[in-house]
PDB file of C-alpha atoms in Angstrom:
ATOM      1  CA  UNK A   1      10.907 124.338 200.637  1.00  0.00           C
ATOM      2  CA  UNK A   2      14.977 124.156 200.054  1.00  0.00           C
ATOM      3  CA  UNK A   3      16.303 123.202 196.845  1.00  0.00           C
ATOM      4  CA  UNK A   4      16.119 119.399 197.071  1.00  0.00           C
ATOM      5  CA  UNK A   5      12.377 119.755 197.336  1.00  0.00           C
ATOM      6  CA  UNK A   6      11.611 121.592 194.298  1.00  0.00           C
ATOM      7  CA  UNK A   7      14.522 119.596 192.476  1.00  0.00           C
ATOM      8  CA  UNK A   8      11.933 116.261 193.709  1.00  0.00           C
ATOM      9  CA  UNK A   9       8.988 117.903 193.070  1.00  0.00           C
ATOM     10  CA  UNK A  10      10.061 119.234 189.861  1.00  0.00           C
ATOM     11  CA  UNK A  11      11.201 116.086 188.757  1.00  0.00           C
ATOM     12  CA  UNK A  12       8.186 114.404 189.575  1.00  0.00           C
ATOM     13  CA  UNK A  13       6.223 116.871 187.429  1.00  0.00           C
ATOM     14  CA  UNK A  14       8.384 116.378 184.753  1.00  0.00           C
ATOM     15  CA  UNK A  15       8.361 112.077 185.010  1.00  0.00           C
ATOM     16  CA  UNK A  16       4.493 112.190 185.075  1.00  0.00           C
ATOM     17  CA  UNK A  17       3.859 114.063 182.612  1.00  0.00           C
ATOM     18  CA  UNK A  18       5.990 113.279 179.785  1.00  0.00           C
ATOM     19  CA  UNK A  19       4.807 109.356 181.227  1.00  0.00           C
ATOM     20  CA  UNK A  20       1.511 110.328 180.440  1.00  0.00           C
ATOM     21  CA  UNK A  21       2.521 111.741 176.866  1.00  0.00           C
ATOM     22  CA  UNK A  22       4.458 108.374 175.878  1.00  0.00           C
ATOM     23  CA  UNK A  23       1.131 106.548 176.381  1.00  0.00           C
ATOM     24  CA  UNK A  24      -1.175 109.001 174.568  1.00  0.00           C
ATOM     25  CA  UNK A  25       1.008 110.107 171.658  1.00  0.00           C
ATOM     26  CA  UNK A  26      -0.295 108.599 168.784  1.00  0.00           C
ATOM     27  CA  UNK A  27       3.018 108.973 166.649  1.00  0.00           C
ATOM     28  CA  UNK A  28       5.474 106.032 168.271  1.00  0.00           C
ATOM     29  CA  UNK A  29       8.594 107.902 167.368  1.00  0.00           C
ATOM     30  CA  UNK A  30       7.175 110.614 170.074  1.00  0.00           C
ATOM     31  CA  UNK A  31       6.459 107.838 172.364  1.00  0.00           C
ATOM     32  CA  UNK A  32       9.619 107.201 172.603  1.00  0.00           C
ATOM     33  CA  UNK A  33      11.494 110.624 172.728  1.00  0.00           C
ATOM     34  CA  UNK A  34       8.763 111.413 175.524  1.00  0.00           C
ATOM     35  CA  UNK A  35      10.180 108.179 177.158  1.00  0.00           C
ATOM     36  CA  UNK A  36      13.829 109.403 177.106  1.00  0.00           C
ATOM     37  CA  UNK A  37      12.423 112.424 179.116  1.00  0.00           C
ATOM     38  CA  UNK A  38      11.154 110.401 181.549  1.00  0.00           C
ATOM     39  CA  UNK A  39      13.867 108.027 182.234  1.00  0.00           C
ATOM     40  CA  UNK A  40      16.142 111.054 182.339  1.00  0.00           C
ATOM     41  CA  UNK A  41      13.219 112.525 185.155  1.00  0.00           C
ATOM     42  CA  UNK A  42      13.735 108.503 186.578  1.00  0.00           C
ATOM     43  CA  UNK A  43      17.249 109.362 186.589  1.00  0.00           C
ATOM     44  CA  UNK A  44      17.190 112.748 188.410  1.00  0.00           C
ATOM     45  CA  UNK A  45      14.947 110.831 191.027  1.00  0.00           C
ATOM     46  CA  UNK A  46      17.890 108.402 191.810  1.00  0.00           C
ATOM     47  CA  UNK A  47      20.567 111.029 191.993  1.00  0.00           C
ATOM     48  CA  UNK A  48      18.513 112.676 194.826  1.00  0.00           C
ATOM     49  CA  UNK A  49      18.356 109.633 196.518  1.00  0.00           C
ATOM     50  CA  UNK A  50      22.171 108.803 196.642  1.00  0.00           C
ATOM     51  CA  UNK A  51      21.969 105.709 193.923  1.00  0.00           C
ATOM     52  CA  UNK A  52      24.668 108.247 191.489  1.00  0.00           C
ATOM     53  CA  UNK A  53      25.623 105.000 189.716  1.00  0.00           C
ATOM     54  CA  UNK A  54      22.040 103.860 189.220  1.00  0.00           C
ATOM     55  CA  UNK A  55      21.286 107.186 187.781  1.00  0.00           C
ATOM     56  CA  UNK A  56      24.491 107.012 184.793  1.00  0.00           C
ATOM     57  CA  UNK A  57      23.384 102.724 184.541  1.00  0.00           C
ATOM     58  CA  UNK A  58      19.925 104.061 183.880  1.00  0.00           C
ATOM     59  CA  UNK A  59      20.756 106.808 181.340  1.00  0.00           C
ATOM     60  CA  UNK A  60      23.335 104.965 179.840  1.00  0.00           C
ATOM     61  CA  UNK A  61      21.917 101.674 179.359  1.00  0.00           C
ATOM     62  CA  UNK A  62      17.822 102.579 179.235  1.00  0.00           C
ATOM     63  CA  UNK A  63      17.791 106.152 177.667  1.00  0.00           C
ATOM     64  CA  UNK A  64      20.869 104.970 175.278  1.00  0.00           C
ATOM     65  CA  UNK A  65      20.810 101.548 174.816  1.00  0.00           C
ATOM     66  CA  UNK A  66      17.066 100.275 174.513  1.00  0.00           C
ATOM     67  CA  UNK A  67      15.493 103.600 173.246  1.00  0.00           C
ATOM     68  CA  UNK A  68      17.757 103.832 170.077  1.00  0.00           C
ATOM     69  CA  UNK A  69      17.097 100.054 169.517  1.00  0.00           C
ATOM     70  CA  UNK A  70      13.005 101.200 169.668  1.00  0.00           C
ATOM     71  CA  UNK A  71      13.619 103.980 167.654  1.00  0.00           C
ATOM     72  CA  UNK A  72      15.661 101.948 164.797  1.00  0.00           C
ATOM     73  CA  UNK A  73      13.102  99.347 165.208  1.00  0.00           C
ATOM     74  CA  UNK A  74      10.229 101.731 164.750  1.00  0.00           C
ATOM     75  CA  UNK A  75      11.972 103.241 161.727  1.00  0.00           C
ATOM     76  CA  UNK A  76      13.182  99.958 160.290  1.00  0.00           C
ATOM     77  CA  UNK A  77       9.391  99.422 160.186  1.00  0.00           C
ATOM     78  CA  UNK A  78       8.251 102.647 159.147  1.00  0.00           C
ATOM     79  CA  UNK A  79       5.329 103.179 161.806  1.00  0.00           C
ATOM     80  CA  UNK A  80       3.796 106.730 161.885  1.00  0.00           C
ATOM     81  CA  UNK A  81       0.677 108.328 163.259  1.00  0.00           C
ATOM     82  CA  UNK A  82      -1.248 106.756 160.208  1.00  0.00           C
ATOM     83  CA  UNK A  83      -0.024 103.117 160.412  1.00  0.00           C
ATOM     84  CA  UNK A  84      -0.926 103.462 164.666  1.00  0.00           C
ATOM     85  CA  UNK A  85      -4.343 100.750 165.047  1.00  0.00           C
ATOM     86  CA  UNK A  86      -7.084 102.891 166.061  1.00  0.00           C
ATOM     87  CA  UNK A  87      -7.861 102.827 169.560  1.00  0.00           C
ATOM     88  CA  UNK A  88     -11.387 102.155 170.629  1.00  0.00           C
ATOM     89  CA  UNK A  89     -13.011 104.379 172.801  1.00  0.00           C
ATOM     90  CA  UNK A  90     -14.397 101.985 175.295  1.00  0.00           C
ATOM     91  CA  UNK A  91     -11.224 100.293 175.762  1.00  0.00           C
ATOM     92  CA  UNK A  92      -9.727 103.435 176.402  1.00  0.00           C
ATOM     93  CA  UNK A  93     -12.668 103.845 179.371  1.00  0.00           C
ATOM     94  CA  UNK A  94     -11.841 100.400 180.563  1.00  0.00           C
ATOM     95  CA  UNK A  95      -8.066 101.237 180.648  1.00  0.00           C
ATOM     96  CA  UNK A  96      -8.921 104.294 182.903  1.00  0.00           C
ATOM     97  CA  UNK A  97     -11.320 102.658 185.244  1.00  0.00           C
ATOM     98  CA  UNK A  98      -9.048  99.633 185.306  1.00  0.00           C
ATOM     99  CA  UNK A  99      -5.899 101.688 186.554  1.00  0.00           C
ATOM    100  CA  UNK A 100      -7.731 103.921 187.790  1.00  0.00           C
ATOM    101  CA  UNK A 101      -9.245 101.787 190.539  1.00  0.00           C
ATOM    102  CA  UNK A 102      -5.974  99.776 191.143  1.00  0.00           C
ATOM    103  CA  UNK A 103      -4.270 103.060 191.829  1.00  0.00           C
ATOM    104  CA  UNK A 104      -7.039 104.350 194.068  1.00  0.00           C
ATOM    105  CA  UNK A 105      -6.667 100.999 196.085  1.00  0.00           C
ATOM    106  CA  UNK A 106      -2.772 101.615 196.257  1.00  0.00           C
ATOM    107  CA  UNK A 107      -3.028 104.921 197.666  1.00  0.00           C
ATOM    108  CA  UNK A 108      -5.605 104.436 199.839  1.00  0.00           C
ATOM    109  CA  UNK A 109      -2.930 101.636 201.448  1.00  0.00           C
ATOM    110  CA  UNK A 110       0.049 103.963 201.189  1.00  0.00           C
ATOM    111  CA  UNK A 111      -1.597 106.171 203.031  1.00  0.00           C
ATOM    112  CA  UNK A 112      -2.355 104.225 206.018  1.00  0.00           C
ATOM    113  CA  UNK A 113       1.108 102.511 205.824  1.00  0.00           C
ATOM    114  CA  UNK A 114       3.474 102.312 208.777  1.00  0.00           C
ATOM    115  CA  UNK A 115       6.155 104.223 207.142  1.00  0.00           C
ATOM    116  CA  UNK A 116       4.528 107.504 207.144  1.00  0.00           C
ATOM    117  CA  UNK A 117       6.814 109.301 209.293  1.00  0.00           C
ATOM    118  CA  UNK A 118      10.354 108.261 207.929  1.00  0.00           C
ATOM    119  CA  UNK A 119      12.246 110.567 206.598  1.00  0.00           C
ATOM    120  CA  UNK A 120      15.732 110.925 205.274  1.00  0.00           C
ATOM    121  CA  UNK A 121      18.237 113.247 204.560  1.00  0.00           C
ATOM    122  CA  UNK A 122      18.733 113.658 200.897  1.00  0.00           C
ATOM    123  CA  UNK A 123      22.583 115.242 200.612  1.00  0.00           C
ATOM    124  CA  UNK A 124      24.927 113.043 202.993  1.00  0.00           C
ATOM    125  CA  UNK A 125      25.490 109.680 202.253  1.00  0.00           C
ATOM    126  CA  UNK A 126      27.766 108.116 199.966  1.00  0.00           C
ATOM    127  CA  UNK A 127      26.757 104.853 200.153  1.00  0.00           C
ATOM    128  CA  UNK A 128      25.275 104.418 196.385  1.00  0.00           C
ATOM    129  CA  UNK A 129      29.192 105.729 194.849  1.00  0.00           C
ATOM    130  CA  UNK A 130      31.154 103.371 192.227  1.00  0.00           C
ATOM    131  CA  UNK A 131      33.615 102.405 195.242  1.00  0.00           C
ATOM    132  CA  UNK A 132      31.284 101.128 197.427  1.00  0.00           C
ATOM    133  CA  UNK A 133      28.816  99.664 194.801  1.00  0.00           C
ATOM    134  CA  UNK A 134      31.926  97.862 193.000  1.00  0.00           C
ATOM    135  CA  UNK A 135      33.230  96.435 196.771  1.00  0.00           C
ATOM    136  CA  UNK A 136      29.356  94.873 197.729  1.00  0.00           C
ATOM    137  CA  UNK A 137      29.092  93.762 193.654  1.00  0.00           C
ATOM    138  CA  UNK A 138      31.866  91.547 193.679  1.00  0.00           C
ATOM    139  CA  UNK A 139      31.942  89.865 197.132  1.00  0.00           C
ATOM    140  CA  UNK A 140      28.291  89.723 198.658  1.00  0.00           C
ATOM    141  CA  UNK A 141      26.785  89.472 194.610  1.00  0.00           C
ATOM    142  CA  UNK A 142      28.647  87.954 192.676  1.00  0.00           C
ATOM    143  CA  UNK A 143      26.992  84.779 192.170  1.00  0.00           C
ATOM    144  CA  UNK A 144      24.096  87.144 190.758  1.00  0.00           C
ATOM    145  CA  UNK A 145      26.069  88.575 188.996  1.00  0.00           C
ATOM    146  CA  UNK A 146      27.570  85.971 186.925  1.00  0.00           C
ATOM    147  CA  UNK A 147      23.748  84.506 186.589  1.00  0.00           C
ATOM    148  CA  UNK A 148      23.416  88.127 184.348  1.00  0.00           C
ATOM    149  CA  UNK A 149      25.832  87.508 182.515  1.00  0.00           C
ATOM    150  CA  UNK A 150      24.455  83.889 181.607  1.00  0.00           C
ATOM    151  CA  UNK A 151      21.548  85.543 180.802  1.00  0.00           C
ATOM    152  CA  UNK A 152      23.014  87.964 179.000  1.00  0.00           C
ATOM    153  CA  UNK A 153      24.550  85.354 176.703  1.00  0.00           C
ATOM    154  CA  UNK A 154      21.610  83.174 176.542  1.00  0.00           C
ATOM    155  CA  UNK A 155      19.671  86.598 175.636  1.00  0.00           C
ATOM    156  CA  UNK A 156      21.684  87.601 172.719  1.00  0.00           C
ATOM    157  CA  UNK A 157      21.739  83.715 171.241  1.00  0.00           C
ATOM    158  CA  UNK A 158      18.044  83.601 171.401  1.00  0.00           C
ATOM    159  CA  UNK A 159      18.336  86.865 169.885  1.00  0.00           C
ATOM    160  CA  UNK A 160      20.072  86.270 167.199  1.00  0.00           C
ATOM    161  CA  UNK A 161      18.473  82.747 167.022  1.00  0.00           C
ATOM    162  CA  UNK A 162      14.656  84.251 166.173  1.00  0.00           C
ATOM    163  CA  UNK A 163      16.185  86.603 164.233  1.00  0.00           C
ATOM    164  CA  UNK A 164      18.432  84.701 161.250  1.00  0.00           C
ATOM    165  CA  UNK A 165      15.719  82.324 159.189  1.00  0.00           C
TER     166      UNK A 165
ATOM    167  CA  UNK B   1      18.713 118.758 206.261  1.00  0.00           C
ATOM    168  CA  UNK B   2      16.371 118.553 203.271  1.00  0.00           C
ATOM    169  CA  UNK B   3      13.182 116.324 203.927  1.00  0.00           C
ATOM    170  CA  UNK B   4      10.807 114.584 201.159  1.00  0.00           C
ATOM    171  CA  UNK B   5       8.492 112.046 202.702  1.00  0.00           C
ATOM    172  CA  UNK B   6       8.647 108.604 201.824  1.00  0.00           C
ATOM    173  CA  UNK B   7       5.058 108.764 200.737  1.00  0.00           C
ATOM    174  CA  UNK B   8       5.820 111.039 198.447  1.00  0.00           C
ATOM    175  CA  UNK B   9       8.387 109.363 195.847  1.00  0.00           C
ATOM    176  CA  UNK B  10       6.170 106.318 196.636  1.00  0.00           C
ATOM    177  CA  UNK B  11       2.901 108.445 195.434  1.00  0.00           C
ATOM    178  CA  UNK B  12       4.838 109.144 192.000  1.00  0.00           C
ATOM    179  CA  UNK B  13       6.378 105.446 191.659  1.00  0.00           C
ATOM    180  CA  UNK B  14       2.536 104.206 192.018  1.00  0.00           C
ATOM    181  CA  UNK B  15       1.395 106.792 189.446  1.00  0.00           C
ATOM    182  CA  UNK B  16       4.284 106.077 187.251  1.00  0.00           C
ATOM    183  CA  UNK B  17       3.179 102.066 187.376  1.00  0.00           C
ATOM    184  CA  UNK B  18      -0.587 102.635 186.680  1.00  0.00           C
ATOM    185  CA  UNK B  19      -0.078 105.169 183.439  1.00  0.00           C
ATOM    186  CA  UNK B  20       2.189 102.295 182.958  1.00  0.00           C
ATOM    187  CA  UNK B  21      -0.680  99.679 183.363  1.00  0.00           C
ATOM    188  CA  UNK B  22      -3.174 101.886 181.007  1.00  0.00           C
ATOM    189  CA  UNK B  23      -0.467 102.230 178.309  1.00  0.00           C
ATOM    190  CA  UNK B  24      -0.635  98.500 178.439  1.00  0.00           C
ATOM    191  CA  UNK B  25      -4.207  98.008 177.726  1.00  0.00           C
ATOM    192  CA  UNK B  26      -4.805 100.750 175.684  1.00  0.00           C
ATOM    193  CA  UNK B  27      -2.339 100.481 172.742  1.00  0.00           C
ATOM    194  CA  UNK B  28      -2.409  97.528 170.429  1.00  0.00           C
ATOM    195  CA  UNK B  29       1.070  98.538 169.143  1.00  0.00           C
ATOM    196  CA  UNK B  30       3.297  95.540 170.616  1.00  0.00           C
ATOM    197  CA  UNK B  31       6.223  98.294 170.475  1.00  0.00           C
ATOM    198  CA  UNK B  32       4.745 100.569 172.368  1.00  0.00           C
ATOM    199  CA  UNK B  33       3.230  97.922 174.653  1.00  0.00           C
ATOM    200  CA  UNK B  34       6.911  96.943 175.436  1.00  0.00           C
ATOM    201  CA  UNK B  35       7.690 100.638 176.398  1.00  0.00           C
ATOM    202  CA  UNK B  36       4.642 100.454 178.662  1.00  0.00           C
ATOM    203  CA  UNK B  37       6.420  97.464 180.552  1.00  0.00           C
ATOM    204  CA  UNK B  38       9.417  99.516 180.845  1.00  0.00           C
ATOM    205  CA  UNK B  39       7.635 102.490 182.504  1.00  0.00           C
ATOM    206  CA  UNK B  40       6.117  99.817 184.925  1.00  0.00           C
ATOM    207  CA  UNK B  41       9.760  98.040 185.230  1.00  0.00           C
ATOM    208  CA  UNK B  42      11.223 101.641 186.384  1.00  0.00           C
ATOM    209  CA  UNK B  43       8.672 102.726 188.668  1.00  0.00           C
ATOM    210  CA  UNK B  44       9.278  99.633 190.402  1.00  0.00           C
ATOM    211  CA  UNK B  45      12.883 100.550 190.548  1.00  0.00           C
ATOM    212  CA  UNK B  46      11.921 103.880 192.313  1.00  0.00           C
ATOM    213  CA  UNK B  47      10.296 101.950 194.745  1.00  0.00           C
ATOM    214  CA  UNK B  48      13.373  99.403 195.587  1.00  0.00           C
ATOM    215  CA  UNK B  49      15.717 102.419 195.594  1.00  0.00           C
ATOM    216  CA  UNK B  50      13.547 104.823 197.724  1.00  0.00           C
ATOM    217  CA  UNK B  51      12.891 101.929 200.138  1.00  0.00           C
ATOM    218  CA  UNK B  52      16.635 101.116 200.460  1.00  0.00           C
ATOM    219  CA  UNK B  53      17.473 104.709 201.035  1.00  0.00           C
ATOM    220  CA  UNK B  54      14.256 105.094 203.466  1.00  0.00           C
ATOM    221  CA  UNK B  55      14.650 102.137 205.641  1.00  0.00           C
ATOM    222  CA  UNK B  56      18.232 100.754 205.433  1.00  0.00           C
ATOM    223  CA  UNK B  57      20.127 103.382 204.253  1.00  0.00           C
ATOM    224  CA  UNK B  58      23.492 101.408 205.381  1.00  0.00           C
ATOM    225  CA  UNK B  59      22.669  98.234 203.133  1.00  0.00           C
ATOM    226  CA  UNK B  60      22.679  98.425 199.535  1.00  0.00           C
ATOM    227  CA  UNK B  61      20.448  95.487 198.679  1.00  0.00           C
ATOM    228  CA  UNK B  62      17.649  97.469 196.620  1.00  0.00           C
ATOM    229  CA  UNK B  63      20.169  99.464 193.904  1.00  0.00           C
ATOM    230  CA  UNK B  64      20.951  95.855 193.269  1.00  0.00           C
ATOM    231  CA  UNK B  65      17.791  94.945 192.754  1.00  0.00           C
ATOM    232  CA  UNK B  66      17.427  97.702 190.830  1.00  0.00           C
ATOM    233  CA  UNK B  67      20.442  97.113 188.823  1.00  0.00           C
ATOM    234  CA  UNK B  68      19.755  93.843 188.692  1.00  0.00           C
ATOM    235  CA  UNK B  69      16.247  94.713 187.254  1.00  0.00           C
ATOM    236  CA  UNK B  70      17.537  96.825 184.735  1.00  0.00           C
ATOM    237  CA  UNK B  71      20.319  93.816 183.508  1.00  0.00           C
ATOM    238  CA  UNK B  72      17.003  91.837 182.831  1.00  0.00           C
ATOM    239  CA  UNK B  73      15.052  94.751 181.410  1.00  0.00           C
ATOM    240  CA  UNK B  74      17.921  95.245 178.813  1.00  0.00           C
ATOM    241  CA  UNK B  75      17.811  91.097 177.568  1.00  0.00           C
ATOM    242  CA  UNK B  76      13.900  91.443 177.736  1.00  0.00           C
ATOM    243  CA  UNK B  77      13.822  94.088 175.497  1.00  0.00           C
ATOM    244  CA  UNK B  78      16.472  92.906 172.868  1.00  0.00           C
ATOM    245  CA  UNK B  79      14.657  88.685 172.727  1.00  0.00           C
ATOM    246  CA  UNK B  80      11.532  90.633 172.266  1.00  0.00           C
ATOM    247  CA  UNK B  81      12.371  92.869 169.472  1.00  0.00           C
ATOM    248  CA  UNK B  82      13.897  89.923 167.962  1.00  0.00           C
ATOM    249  CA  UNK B  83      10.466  88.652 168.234  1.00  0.00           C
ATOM    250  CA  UNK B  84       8.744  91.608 166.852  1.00  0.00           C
ATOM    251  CA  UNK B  85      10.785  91.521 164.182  1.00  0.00           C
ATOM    252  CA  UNK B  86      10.215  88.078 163.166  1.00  0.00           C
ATOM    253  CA  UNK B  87       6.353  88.801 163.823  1.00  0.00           C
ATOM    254  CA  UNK B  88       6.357  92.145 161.405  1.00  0.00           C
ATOM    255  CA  UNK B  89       8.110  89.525 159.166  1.00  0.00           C
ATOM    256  CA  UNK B  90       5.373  87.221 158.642  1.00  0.00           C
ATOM    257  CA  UNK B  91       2.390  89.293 159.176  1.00  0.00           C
ATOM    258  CA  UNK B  92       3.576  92.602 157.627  1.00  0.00           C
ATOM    259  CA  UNK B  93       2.052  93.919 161.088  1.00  0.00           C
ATOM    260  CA  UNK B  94       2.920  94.385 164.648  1.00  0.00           C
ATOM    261  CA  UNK B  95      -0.494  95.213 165.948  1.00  0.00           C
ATOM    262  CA  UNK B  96      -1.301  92.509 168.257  1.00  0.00           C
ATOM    263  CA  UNK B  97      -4.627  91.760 167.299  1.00  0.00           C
ATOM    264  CA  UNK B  98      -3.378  90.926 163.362  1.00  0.00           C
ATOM    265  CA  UNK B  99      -1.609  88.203 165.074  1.00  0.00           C
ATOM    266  CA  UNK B 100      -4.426  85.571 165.601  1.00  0.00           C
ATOM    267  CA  UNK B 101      -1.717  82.715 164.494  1.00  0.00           C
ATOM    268  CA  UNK B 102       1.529  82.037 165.971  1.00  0.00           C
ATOM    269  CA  UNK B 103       1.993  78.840 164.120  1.00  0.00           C
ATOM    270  CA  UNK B 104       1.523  78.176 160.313  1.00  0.00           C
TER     271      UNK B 104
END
């Protein structure tokens, strides 16, 4: 049990729980603060795993970006605990059982799975750095990569395009 | 050497997808149905990352389709906020069941 494993485990406490909060909190303001904890949990993960720049692109774009434009939206709009439709408590069974069994069947195939044995070592490794990201980005993906920013274009016209009236 | 199985982080990324999935059916909130998609959107990203670092950690093909994931998580979520928006506009409601008409 060295440090990287509690950091993992720790972090994997910390993503599932405040997961679960964000979909039982009934106030959507807290849904979203406990989503910030868990992207920042999502964010630890990828550190450990050598993708540093996936871990800033996440925080910076997910727990900055999108989650102040839910929590502006959710103020603009003034939703609270009270104004949250009541949840029926069947469909809250059905929910369960529904995930429930799709998750049992997933695990119950992970576990058989091939890649059972493989493991990696967590420190070395610099493969996921800025340097080499930026290098593979712009030669082996950059036709992706200008597709993005298409969308990205087309994305903030149709934007802006439901939005006016 | 530090060693985590690669069961493991794919044990949480399934979790993470399936409280993901009952956020989904559960709430009738379309905000908070969108942040369910996002939790489902970044397990998956767990998965591509922990596979790339698993089974080929000298290729960097899954953090760019996690990257490229997230690029198309952030233009999902700002069209459909737009659309949100324009939905609370005519219905003075966002739960999804008040919307029974998308035309008028």
């Amino acid at each position: 049990m060295d440090i990287s494993q509690v950091l993992f485990y720790a972090l994997s406490a910390m993503a599932l729980g405040s997961a679960i909060m964000v979909v039982i909190s009934r106030n959507p303001v807290h849904s979203v603060l406990w989503l910030i904890i868990t992207f920042f949990a999502i964010s630890g993960h990828y550190i450990l795993m050598n993708a540093q720049f996936l871990g800033i692109v996440n925080l910076i774009v997910y727990a900055g970006a999108i989650m102040v434009l839910f929590l502006f939206v959710i103020m603009l709009m003034n939703l609270n605990a009270e104004t949250e439709p009541q949840k029926n408590k069947w469909l809250k069974l059905a929910g369960v059982v529904a995930g429930g069994c799709l998750l049992l069947v997933l695990v119950a195939a992970l576990k058989q799975a091939e890649v059972k044995g493989k493991v990696a070592m967590l420190e070395t490794g610099d493969i996921g750095l800025i340097r080499n990201l930026g290098k593979a980005l712009f030669t082996d993906f950059v036709v992706p990569f200008e597709i993005s920013s298409i969308l990205f274009l087309s994305a903030m016209v149709g934007a802006v395009v439901i939005g006016k009236k | 050497m530090s060693s985590i199985p690669l069961t493991h982080i794919l044990f949480v990324s399934t979790a993470l997808f399936f409280i993901g999935v009952y956020g989904l059916f559960t709430r009738r909130n379309l905000i908070t149905m969108l942040m369910a998609i996002e939790l489902m959107l970044n397990s998956v990203n767990i998965n591509f990352v922990a596979f790339n670092k698993y089974l080929y950690p000298h290729t960097l093909n899954g953090v760019f389709f996690s990257l490229f994931i997230i690029t198309v998580a952030a233009a999902e979520a700002a069209v459909a906020i737009a659309i949100i928006i324009n939905l609370y506009r005519n219905h003075r409601s966002i739960d999804v069941e008040d919307a029974q008409e998308m035309k008028y």
